[in-house]
Amino acid sequence: MDESTTLLRRLHLSPRELLVWAYVLTLTVAAVLAWALVTHNAVPHGEPHLPWWAVALGFAAAELCVVHVRFRRSAHSFSLADLPFVFGLVFATGDDFILGAIVGHAIVLGLIRRLEIVKLLFNLAQLALAATLAAGILNAIAGNASAMEPATWIGLYVATLASGGLTIVLLGVAMAFAEGRPSSSMLAQMFATDALVTLINASIAIAAALVVATDPRAVPVLLIPALTVFAVYRAYISERQRHERLEFLYDANRTLSRSPEVAEALEALLARSLEAFNADVAEVMLHTADGDPLRTTHGPGDLRTSMEPADRAIAEELAGFVDADHPVVSLTPPFGSPHLRAHMQARGIRHAMIAMLPGEERVIGTILLANRVGLERSFGADDLRLLEALANNAAVALQYDRLEQAVNKLQSLQDQLHHQAYHDPLTDLPNRTLFMERVRTELADDGSAAVLFVDVDDFKTINDSLGHHVGDALLVSVAERMRGCVRPEDTIARLGGDEFAVMIPGVGDPLVDGRAVARRILKAFELPVEAGTELVSVHLSVGLASSHQSGGDGDELIRNADVAMYQAKAKGKARFELFEPQMAAAILRRHDLKEELAKAIEREQMIVQYQPIVALDSGRIVAAEALVRWEHPSRGLIPPGDFVPLAEETGLIVPLGRFVLREACQQARRWQDAETDANVEPLRMHVNLSVAELRDPDLVKNVLASVNEAGIDPQQLVIEITESQLLAAASVERFHELRALGVKIALDDFGTGYSSLSYLHSLPLDTLKIAKPFIDGLTCGRRESSFVGMIVDLARTLELEVISEGIETAAQLAALREMNAGLGQGFFLGRPSAAAPRLARTTY
C-alpha cells in the first residue's frame, strides 16, 4: 500500500473530497495572486472613504439577510451583499475592499452558520476572486473617474454582473467535483436568476452610492428599498418552494403507484427524498409481522442497502421517538441510548428527523432523513410537515409489505376518473363528449352513419309530479331498454337531461338501418317502464338523420337529427321523423326560444335561488351556492338543464353569468347586513362559471366590479368550475388573475374529470367539491367509501377545503362526519330556494 493511499484513509478523504480540497487550494492561490496583481493599492472612486472594518460590517449584515435557493444537492444564496459590494468598490481602497469582504463573510459563515471548513474556504476564495475581478473591471472601464460620473456607473454594472457570473462558474465546477457534472439547464437557471437579482441590487446600490457621495446623512432612507427588495426575494422563493413541495408529493405518489415491488419503490422514493430535503442520508425501516426489521438506505455518500435485516433494538428505539400524537420529530445529539448513539456516530449522522409509517392496526415502520447539506444546517418546521405528509402517503402503499393493493386502488381510481370524464354518471352511457368523438371518428374516413336523436316525451311532468328520484330511475330504465334495441357496435349516449342519441355506424344505407332501429326503440316502449317502485308509461320522440345529408360533418349530422326530433314532437310525439331540408322551420322555432331567452336575460327576468353549504360537524351554514332559474311567462319555472346549454350555444351565457354574479354578491351583502351577531363570519357565496365566461377577457374586471358594487370582501366570493369544463377552458393564468383579487377557487364535481391530480398542481385552488356519484356510493361498501376517504386525505394534505355534494340521506351524512369531511351540500341539508330576508345559520 503506497503512502498517499495510507494518508487518504487516515484523513477519511474520498477521491471526490480530495479533488474538492485541491480545487479550493487552487482558488485560494489564484485569489492571492489576483489581489497582488490587480487590486493591491487601488484607490477609491469617491468620498467618504470606508475603512476595512466598515466594509466587513456591511458584508456581515448583508449575509444575515440571505435567501437560499436549492439546486439539486447544493444551494445558492441571494442576499443584499451587492450593496456593500458596490460601496466597497466605490468608497474603499482595493486592500480594504478585499479584506473587509473576506472578514465579513468569515464572521457570518464561520462563526454564525458554522460551515464545514472546506465550504468556508471555498466561499472565501471564490469571493476574493470575484471581488478582485470586479475591482479590475471597474478600474479598466472607469479609470480614475469619480462616483458621480456615468463611466463609474457602467463599470459597476459590468463588474457586478461579471463577478456574479464568475461565482456561478466556480460553484458549477465545485458541484461537478463533489456530485458530478451539473446539467446545462440548471446552470442556465442559476445564471438567469443571479443576473436578475444582481441587476436589481446593483441598481439600488449605485443609486445609494450616488446619494451617499452627495450627502451621507441619507443612508437610513436607503434601508427601506433595500429591505423591500429582500422581502420580495423571500416571498418569491417561499412560493416557489411551496410548489416544489407539492411536486415532490405528487412525484412520490407516482413513484409508489408505478413500482410493482416494495424494494424498487423504496429505493426510488429515498433517492427522490434526498433531493427534496437536501439531505445526505435517507432510510426506511420496515417492521415485519414476525418482528424482524428490514432496512433500505441511501447514503451517506454512495452507500446503498435494500431490504436488508437490521438491528431490532435500533429499530425499536427509533420507532419509540414517534407516536400518534407526535408522528414526526427532529433528532439532535445525543441520540437516546449509548447503543443508538454509537450506531448514529458510526454512520456519521449529525442531525435528523424521523416520521412514523402508520398502518391500520400497527406502526409498520419509520422513515428517517439526516445530515442537511448546503448552507441550511438543520431541518425546519416546513421539512417536518412535508415528511409527515410523505410518510402518510407511503404508509398507505406499504402497510401490507406489498404495493399491489395500493397500485390497484390508485389504478382503479384513475380508471374511474377517466370513465367519469366520458360517461354519464346516472346511466353510465357515453356522454355528449364521447358521442361527438365517435361520430367524428366514424365520418373522418368517408364513413357512413345514421344518428337518432331521442327525447323522452313529457319528462318534466313526470319529474315534477313523481319527484326527481323517480325521474332519475326512469332515465336509468330508459337507457337500459334502449340498449336492447341496438347492436354491440352501435353507440347510445345520454346528451343531457332527458335527451339521448344513437349512432349506427358502417351501414350501406343509413336511413334504412336507422328506420329499423327507430321502430325497435318505439316498440320497446309500448309497455310501461319501471322507475323505482313506480310503473310509468313512457313515449319517445325520435329524429333520424343520415350522414349522406350532412356532407361528412358530424356536428351538422347531430343538429339535423335534433331538428327531426323537434319535428316529431310537433307532429304529436311518440313517433320518429326523418330529417328533411324544409324542416328549417323547426330551427326557426328554436331561434325564437333563443330570442325569448335573450330578452329574459336583458330584462333581468331570471331569478337566482340559493342552496346552503353546511359545516358537517356542527350543522352550521357557512356558505350558499347561487343557482339560476328562468321564470318563463308561459312555461313556468324552467330548470338550468333546459336553457343553460342553449345559452352556452348562443353566447348568452356570458351576460347571464354576469347577472348571476352581480345578484349573488348583492344577496351576500343583504344577508351580511341582516346578521345581528357582529362576531359571526360573513357567509361565502359560491358562483359557477362556464367555459365561455372563463374565456371572456372582461371576466376579472366584471368580478371585481360586482364585488366592489356589493361592498363585500373578495374572499367571500368562491368561483366554481368543473373538471369537465377545465378540459376546454382557457389558460390557468385566468385563475391566477382571479386569485390575485382575493377570490377563492373551487374545483366542482371533483373525480368526474380526467387527470384530476394535475389540476391540483397547476391551479391556485382553495376547495375541492367531491362529486355526487361518489357520495351516492358512500354507504354501499368499503370500496366506494375508500374513494371518498382518499380524496378527503389528499385535500387535507394539500390544505384544501372539502365540500361533499349531493348528500341526500342521514347515513351519508353520518359517514362523512366520521371522516371529518368538512363541509357538505345536498337536499338532505337544504334544497335550493329563493333568498330569505335573513338566512338561518344552522340546519341541525
CSV table of N, CA, C and O in Angstrom, one decimal, residues 54 68 233 260 262 270 309 320 324 333 383 432 442 467 501 509 522 619 651 669 675 804 820 826:
chain,number,residue,atom,x,y,z
A,54,ALA,N,-15.5,48.8,8.3
A,54,ALA,CA,-16.8,49.2,7.9
A,54,ALA,C,-17.3,48.3,6.7
A,54,ALA,O,-18.5,48.0,6.7
A,68,HIS,N,-31.9,31.4,0.4
A,68,HIS,CA,-31.3,30.2,-0.1
A,68,HIS,C,-32.1,29.6,-1.2
A,68,HIS,O,-33.3,29.4,-1.1
A,233,TYR,N,-37.7,39.0,-2.6
A,233,TYR,CA,-37.0,37.8,-2.9
A,233,TYR,C,-37.5,36.6,-2.0
A,233,TYR,O,-37.8,35.5,-2.5
A,260,PRO,N,-43.8,-2.0,-9.0
A,260,PRO,CA,-44.5,-3.3,-8.6
A,260,PRO,C,-44.0,-4.0,-7.4
A,260,PRO,O,-44.6,-4.8,-6.8
A,262,VAL,N,-41.8,-3.7,-3.5
A,262,VAL,CA,-41.5,-2.8,-2.4
A,262,VAL,C,-40.1,-2.2,-2.5
A,262,VAL,O,-39.9,-1.1,-2.3
A,270,LEU,N,-36.5,7.0,-1.7
A,270,LEU,CA,-35.4,7.6,-0.9
A,270,LEU,C,-34.5,8.5,-1.8
A,270,LEU,O,-34.1,9.5,-1.3
A,309,PRO,N,-31.7,-7.1,6.6
A,309,PRO,CA,-32.1,-7.2,8.1
A,309,PRO,C,-31.3,-6.2,8.9
A,309,PRO,O,-30.2,-5.8,8.6
A,320,GLY,N,-39.6,4.3,18.8
A,320,GLY,CA,-40.1,4.9,20.1
A,320,GLY,C,-40.1,6.4,20.1
A,320,GLY,O,-40.7,7.0,21.0
A,324,ALA,N,-48.7,8.4,17.7
A,324,ALA,CA,-49.8,9.1,17.0
A,324,ALA,C,-49.9,10.6,17.3
A,324,ALA,O,-50.3,11.4,16.5
A,333,PRO,N,-28.1,15.3,18.6
A,333,PRO,CA,-27.3,14.6,19.6
A,333,PRO,C,-27.5,15.2,21.0
A,333,PRO,O,-27.8,16.4,21.1
A,383,ASP,N,-40.0,21.3,6.7
A,383,ASP,CA,-39.5,20.0,6.4
A,383,ASP,C,-40.2,18.9,7.2
A,383,ASP,O,-40.5,17.8,6.7
A,432,ARG,N,-72.1,13.4,-24.0
A,432,ARG,CA,-72.0,14.1,-25.2
A,432,ARG,C,-70.6,14.2,-25.8
A,432,ARG,O,-70.4,14.0,-27.0
A,442,GLU,N,-66.1,8.2,-37.0
A,442,GLU,CA,-66.7,7.4,-38.0
A,442,GLU,C,-66.8,8.1,-39.3
A,442,GLU,O,-66.6,7.5,-40.4
A,467,GLY,N,-91.4,13.2,-8.6
A,467,GLY,CA,-90.2,13.5,-7.8
A,467,GLY,C,-88.9,13.2,-8.7
A,467,GLY,O,-88.9,12.4,-9.6
A,501,ALA,N,-79.0,9.9,-27.6
A,501,ALA,CA,-78.7,9.8,-29.1
A,501,ALA,C,-78.1,8.4,-29.4
A,501,ALA,O,-77.6,7.7,-28.5
A,509,ASP,N,-77.0,1.9,-46.3
A,509,ASP,CA,-78.0,2.9,-46.4
A,509,ASP,C,-78.4,3.3,-45.0
A,509,ASP,O,-79.2,2.7,-44.3
A,522,LEU,N,-89.1,2.5,-30.5
A,522,LEU,CA,-90.5,3.0,-30.2
A,522,LEU,C,-91.3,1.8,-29.7
A,522,LEU,O,-92.2,1.9,-28.8
A,619,GLY,N,-73.5,21.5,11.8
A,619,GLY,CA,-74.7,21.8,11.2
A,619,GLY,C,-74.9,23.3,10.9
A,619,GLY,O,-75.9,23.8,10.4
A,651,GLY,N,-73.9,32.0,-26.8
A,651,GLY,CA,-73.1,33.1,-26.2
A,651,GLY,C,-73.8,33.9,-25.1
A,651,GLY,O,-73.2,34.8,-24.6
A,669,ARG,N,-74.3,40.5,0.4
A,669,ARG,CA,-74.3,41.7,1.2
A,669,ARG,C,-75.6,41.9,2.0
A,669,ARG,O,-75.6,42.3,3.2
A,675,GLU,N,-77.5,40.3,9.4
A,675,GLU,CA,-77.0,39.5,10.5
A,675,GLU,C,-76.9,40.3,11.8
A,675,GLU,O,-76.4,41.5,11.8
A,804,SER,N,-68.7,18.0,0.2
A,804,SER,CA,-69.3,16.8,-0.3
A,804,SER,C,-70.6,17.2,-0.9
A,804,SER,O,-71.5,17.7,-0.2
A,820,ASN,N,-64.5,13.2,9.1
A,820,ASN,CA,-64.2,14.6,9.2
A,820,ASN,C,-64.0,15.3,7.9
A,820,ASN,O,-63.0,16.0,7.6
A,826,GLY,N,-76.5,19.4,-0.2
A,826,GLY,CA,-77.4,18.4,-0.7
A,826,GLY,C,-78.8,18.6,-0.2
A,826,GLY,O,-79.1,19.4,0.7
